[in-house]
Amino acid sequence: MPAVKLPKWATQSVSRRHEKLIQAALFLCAALSVLTTAAIILVLLTNAVYAPGAKTAFFERVSLWEFLTGTHWKPVDGESGRFGILPLLCGTIMVAVIASVVSVPAGLGAAIYMSEYAASREREFLKPLLEILAGIPSVVFGFFALKFITPWILKPVLGLFGVNLQIFNTLSAGIVVGIMVTPLIASLSEDVIRSVPRSLREAAYALGSTRFDVSVRIVVPAALSGILAAFLLAFSRAVGETMAVTIAGGQQAIATLNPLQGAQTMTGFMVHASTGDSSADSISRMSIYAVGIALFAITLTINIISGWILRRYREVYQ
Amino acid sequence: MNIPMTTSEPRYVARSVSFYSGADRSIRRRLFLSRVFAGACRFVTYGSLIVLVVLLTAIVWSSLDRLSPDFVYSTNSSDPDKAGMLAGLWGSFWLVLFTALFSVPIGVGSAVYLEEIARDSFAVRVIKTNLSNLAGVPSIVYGILGYTVFRSAAAVLKVWFDGQHAFNVMGLFRLRLIKLPIYEDNILVGALTLTLVVMPTVIAAAQEALRSVPGSIRMASLALGATRWQTIWRQVIPAALPGISTGVILSTSRAIGEAAPLIMLGALTITTMVPGNIDSPLKLITRPTQVLQAPLDQFTAMPIEIYDWSRQTDSQFTAVAASGIMVLLVVLLAINAVALIVRHYASRRLKW
């Protein structure tokens, strides 16, 4: 032992010090994600709620009440601008609801089929198939809705009933968004369904249940929290879905609940507004941040609820 | 959890108890219901296959009018017979290149930290919760962030490097920076934004690959006196490399299909300009100065061009958009094939 007590860093070998340095660098990488979230919130707040400096934030010009309850969305500069988010919200909710109507039965049915019915070889064929469907870009689905589903499927079918369909309509947008989120629901639900223990199924079979009884009365209730969480996640994905609804849903912000008409969604408006050439400080440009904060708040809330359900109501089996 | 599965219901055999005819009917009804349910489940599952086939057929069918070799050799045009995808192809190439350069080290680094180093502390819990929430943020929100932060930063640099601007350094002398043509909506701004979009999936993919490395490998290495980092660098990462590379390639390739954040940045929609004027792979070698210029140049990308063609009212552009989609899907398919090949060859060496 030396008489002089050296500081800790000097007694450590070089490799130990490097070790600490590398670990710190890796920690910084991981911490970058927290910085991203902070930056998103900061950017949205400083442009929508309170802007430091010369800029005026959106809610300093338009009251929160007017934004939340107004039924007209006309994002232009000057006197005639109207900033009520309800029309955009209508469009978004309509797309997400139609998408759920399509994707919940399809996704859940696929999950039940893959875990309860399909042989393992069939599963190995079906799973990549759903992954391929999930990997197709959003613009492709937009094109498919606008150029195929609307003119070649919906128009002839609805025409039989004498219903008139517009070229841009929320129905086709909702259907393709439903197709897009089906793989998500299927794979998440399948995971929870497969984690239901085999003993429960066997007990039910021993009591004389049919496969239908086992699937619907045993497995699905046992996995219900996970299925609900998957559904909520898919709903929030549908709310944030952008290119497909922008292409197929049209650019008119009208407060309507008629899926045969076109209606702009929140995301659709943001795309439309950023392709326009308004100056950076104008209220029409600032309205992007206000809609953005609404979109961020809605999706984040749904995701948090989904995670909470998953943790709170998870059935733990031995 | 695999119950021996046959897709058909077992035949009802209890015919001999015929005097319970009421019960018999009820059982028959239940079995019938069960078969109907099985059929419905199979129908919706194979429905996705049908949708996929219909989608691809519709796109191939509508692309027939335009898809030809010169579609990928020519740039955009207002004439549907001449419009091509060269600018978008090169834009997407540069974007995904830089997105990978940014996202792979940071993403794999984060995954290594979270899986190998982190203990269960408050900070780590915050990071993990935050990552799962970030994965659910719509990509267009990242576009807002990119527009406000990265694009504004590029706008400042643009002024600094315009060849006119001079800094007064502490009142002593004036410093004039070299002239560089920087655009506000350049490739790097787009790639940084896409990095944020794909980061949560890249981290999750790398984490999953690291998790599949058996713990005994780590313990053996530590027991032989290796430090934690030596264990990670020489044992865990090589063992996880096939999984990491496949997962990372697949999640980074998602950036190719993303249009929304790039449109938010104000990326060009209608342009004939190829970044750095490099319009053939050969020029990557023969024109080094242009290669350096490309990351700071304006761009468009494949999905942006498809979006623009899809909304044209002229119906002839339908074929152009479908051709664009064909090129995009072929590129995605090629990348997926590369990922599978990487996994195949890299995992051959590994045996435990």
PDB file of C-alpha atoms in Angstrom, chain A residues 110-221:
ATOM      1  CA  ALA A 110     -57.136 -14.472 -37.531  1.00  0.00           C
ATOM      2  CA  ALA A 111     -55.589 -14.651 -34.066  1.00  0.00           C
ATOM      3  CA  ILE A 112     -58.077 -17.312 -32.937  1.00  0.00           C
ATOM      4  CA  TYR A 113     -57.623 -19.256 -36.145  1.00  0.00           C
ATOM      5  CA  MET A 114     -53.830 -19.208 -35.927  1.00  0.00           C
ATOM      6  CA  SER A 115     -53.661 -20.206 -32.274  1.00  0.00           C
ATOM      7  CA  GLU A 116     -56.645 -22.562 -31.946  1.00  0.00           C
ATOM      8  CA  TYR A 117     -57.202 -24.104 -35.341  1.00  0.00           C
ATOM      9  CA  ALA A 118     -54.198 -23.870 -37.623  1.00  0.00           C
ATOM     10  CA  ALA A 119     -51.562 -26.589 -37.675  1.00  0.00           C
ATOM     11  CA  SER A 120     -48.070 -25.334 -37.001  1.00  0.00           C
ATOM     12  CA  ARG A 121     -47.094 -25.508 -40.683  1.00  0.00           C
ATOM     13  CA  GLU A 122     -50.116 -23.429 -41.606  1.00  0.00           C
ATOM     14  CA  ARG A 123     -49.134 -20.884 -38.943  1.00  0.00           C
ATOM     15  CA  GLU A 124     -45.634 -20.651 -40.350  1.00  0.00           C
ATOM     16  CA  PHE A 125     -47.189 -19.745 -43.673  1.00  0.00           C
ATOM     17  CA  LEU A 126     -49.794 -17.314 -42.301  1.00  0.00           C
ATOM     18  CA  LYS A 127     -47.572 -15.286 -39.965  1.00  0.00           C
ATOM     19  CA  PRO A 128     -45.133 -13.986 -42.615  1.00  0.00           C
ATOM     20  CA  LEU A 129     -48.134 -13.259 -44.794  1.00  0.00           C
ATOM     21  CA  LEU A 130     -49.557 -10.906 -42.191  1.00  0.00           C
ATOM     22  CA  GLU A 131     -46.104  -9.354 -41.782  1.00  0.00           C
ATOM     23  CA  ILE A 132     -45.969  -8.646 -45.501  1.00  0.00           C
ATOM     24  CA  LEU A 133     -49.360  -6.963 -45.271  1.00  0.00           C
ATOM     25  CA  ALA A 134     -48.087  -4.897 -42.335  1.00  0.00           C
ATOM     26  CA  GLY A 135     -44.960  -3.881 -44.248  1.00  0.00           C
ATOM     27  CA  ILE A 136     -46.732  -2.319 -47.229  1.00  0.00           C
ATOM     28  CA  PRO A 137     -46.323   1.475 -47.090  1.00  0.00           C
ATOM     29  CA  SER A 138     -49.248   3.704 -46.311  1.00  0.00           C
ATOM     30  CA  VAL A 139     -49.202   5.548 -49.658  1.00  0.00           C
ATOM     31  CA  VAL A 140     -49.772   2.245 -51.426  1.00  0.00           C
ATOM     32  CA  PHE A 141     -52.944   1.680 -49.416  1.00  0.00           C
ATOM     33  CA  GLY A 142     -54.053   5.233 -50.185  1.00  0.00           C
ATOM     34  CA  PHE A 143     -53.683   4.566 -53.890  1.00  0.00           C
ATOM     35  CA  PHE A 144     -55.512   1.239 -53.503  1.00  0.00           C
ATOM     36  CA  ALA A 145     -58.444   2.945 -51.753  1.00  0.00           C
ATOM     37  CA  LEU A 146     -58.754   5.827 -54.175  1.00  0.00           C
ATOM     38  CA  LYS A 147     -58.144   4.022 -57.462  1.00  0.00           C
ATOM     39  CA  PHE A 148     -59.484   0.553 -56.742  1.00  0.00           C
ATOM     40  CA  ILE A 149     -61.753   0.161 -53.709  1.00  0.00           C
ATOM     41  CA  THR A 150     -63.845   3.268 -54.365  1.00  0.00           C
ATOM     42  CA  PRO A 151     -64.441   2.950 -58.139  1.00  0.00           C
ATOM     43  CA  TRP A 152     -64.360  -0.862 -58.525  1.00  0.00           C
ATOM     44  CA  ILE A 153     -65.846  -2.228 -55.303  1.00  0.00           C
ATOM     45  CA  LEU A 154     -67.764   0.331 -53.273  1.00  0.00           C
ATOM     46  CA  LYS A 155     -69.320   2.269 -56.154  1.00  0.00           C
ATOM     47  CA  PRO A 156     -70.882  -0.753 -57.928  1.00  0.00           C
ATOM     48  CA  VAL A 157     -71.977  -2.380 -54.665  1.00  0.00           C
ATOM     49  CA  LEU A 158     -73.508   0.769 -53.200  1.00  0.00           C
ATOM     50  CA  GLY A 159     -74.897   1.619 -56.626  1.00  0.00           C
ATOM     51  CA  LEU A 160     -77.094  -1.487 -56.400  1.00  0.00           C
ATOM     52  CA  PHE A 161     -78.827   0.134 -53.450  1.00  0.00           C
ATOM     53  CA  GLY A 162     -78.984   3.490 -55.171  1.00  0.00           C
ATOM     54  CA  VAL A 163     -76.520   5.073 -52.772  1.00  0.00           C
ATOM     55  CA  ASN A 164     -74.302   7.782 -54.185  1.00  0.00           C
ATOM     56  CA  LEU A 165     -70.639   7.717 -53.276  1.00  0.00           C
ATOM     57  CA  GLN A 166     -68.173  10.576 -53.679  1.00  0.00           C
ATOM     58  CA  ILE A 167     -64.747   9.992 -55.203  1.00  0.00           C
ATOM     59  CA  PHE A 168     -63.116  10.994 -51.951  1.00  0.00           C
ATOM     60  CA  ASN A 169     -64.851   9.255 -49.069  1.00  0.00           C
ATOM     61  CA  THR A 170     -64.095   8.248 -45.522  1.00  0.00           C
ATOM     62  CA  LEU A 171     -65.480   4.760 -46.071  1.00  0.00           C
ATOM     63  CA  SER A 172     -62.697   3.625 -48.402  1.00  0.00           C
ATOM     64  CA  ALA A 173     -60.085   5.361 -46.231  1.00  0.00           C
ATOM     65  CA  GLY A 174     -61.426   3.604 -43.141  1.00  0.00           C
ATOM     66  CA  ILE A 175     -61.447   0.234 -44.883  1.00  0.00           C
ATOM     67  CA  VAL A 176     -57.805   0.435 -45.976  1.00  0.00           C
ATOM     68  CA  VAL A 177     -56.698   1.705 -42.568  1.00  0.00           C
ATOM     69  CA  GLY A 178     -58.566  -1.291 -41.130  1.00  0.00           C
ATOM     70  CA  ILE A 179     -56.619  -3.591 -43.451  1.00  0.00           C
ATOM     71  CA  MET A 180     -53.391  -1.906 -42.369  1.00  0.00           C
ATOM     72  CA  VAL A 181     -53.972  -2.383 -38.621  1.00  0.00           C
ATOM     73  CA  THR A 182     -55.394  -5.928 -38.876  1.00  0.00           C
ATOM     74  CA  PRO A 183     -51.927  -7.563 -38.696  1.00  0.00           C
ATOM     75  CA  LEU A 184     -51.183  -5.516 -35.575  1.00  0.00           C
ATOM     76  CA  ILE A 185     -54.335  -6.724 -33.802  1.00  0.00           C
ATOM     77  CA  ALA A 186     -53.793 -10.279 -35.047  1.00  0.00           C
ATOM     78  CA  SER A 187     -50.203 -10.607 -33.844  1.00  0.00           C
ATOM     79  CA  LEU A 188     -50.730  -8.880 -30.496  1.00  0.00           C
ATOM     80  CA  SER A 189     -53.922 -10.861 -29.764  1.00  0.00           C
ATOM     81  CA  GLU A 190     -52.301 -14.100 -30.847  1.00  0.00           C
ATOM     82  CA  ASP A 191     -49.494 -13.550 -28.354  1.00  0.00           C
ATOM     83  CA  VAL A 192     -51.908 -13.176 -25.446  1.00  0.00           C
ATOM     84  CA  ILE A 193     -54.176 -15.981 -26.661  1.00  0.00           C
ATOM     85  CA  ARG A 194     -51.226 -18.359 -26.819  1.00  0.00           C
ATOM     86  CA  SER A 195     -50.234 -17.443 -23.279  1.00  0.00           C
ATOM     87  CA  VAL A 196     -53.558 -18.789 -21.973  1.00  0.00           C
ATOM     88  CA  PRO A 197     -52.539 -22.099 -20.368  1.00  0.00           C
ATOM     89  CA  ARG A 198     -53.389 -25.332 -22.084  1.00  0.00           C
ATOM     90  CA  SER A 199     -54.906 -26.761 -18.913  1.00  0.00           C
ATOM     91  CA  LEU A 200     -57.838 -24.342 -19.166  1.00  0.00           C
ATOM     92  CA  ARG A 201     -58.578 -25.525 -22.693  1.00  0.00           C
ATOM     93  CA  GLU A 202     -58.259 -29.167 -21.763  1.00  0.00           C
ATOM     94  CA  ALA A 203     -60.562 -28.757 -18.778  1.00  0.00           C
ATOM     95  CA  ALA A 204     -63.188 -27.226 -21.034  1.00  0.00           C
ATOM     96  CA  TYR A 205     -62.821 -29.962 -23.652  1.00  0.00           C
ATOM     97  CA  ALA A 206     -63.145 -32.580 -20.912  1.00  0.00           C
ATOM     98  CA  LEU A 207     -66.441 -31.027 -19.895  1.00  0.00           C
ATOM     99  CA  GLY A 208     -67.730 -31.528 -23.406  1.00  0.00           C
ATOM    100  CA  SER A 209     -67.075 -28.131 -24.955  1.00  0.00           C
ATOM    101  CA  THR A 210     -66.826 -27.688 -28.678  1.00  0.00           C
ATOM    102  CA  ARG A 211     -63.991 -25.715 -30.204  1.00  0.00           C
ATOM    103  CA  PHE A 212     -66.320 -22.733 -30.461  1.00  0.00           C
ATOM    104  CA  ASP A 213     -67.075 -22.950 -26.717  1.00  0.00           C
ATOM    105  CA  VAL A 214     -63.395 -23.173 -25.886  1.00  0.00           C
ATOM    106  CA  SER A 215     -62.434 -20.258 -28.137  1.00  0.00           C
ATOM    107  CA  VAL A 216     -65.244 -17.905 -27.274  1.00  0.00           C
ATOM    108  CA  ARG A 217     -66.038 -18.819 -23.663  1.00  0.00           C
ATOM    109  CA  ILE A 218     -62.623 -19.800 -22.296  1.00  0.00           C
ATOM    110  CA  VAL A 219     -59.740 -18.447 -24.343  1.00  0.00           C
ATOM    111  CA  VAL A 220     -61.062 -15.050 -25.374  1.00  0.00           C
ATOM    112  CA  PRO A 221     -62.320 -14.100 -21.870  1.00  0.00           C
TER     113      PRO A 221
END
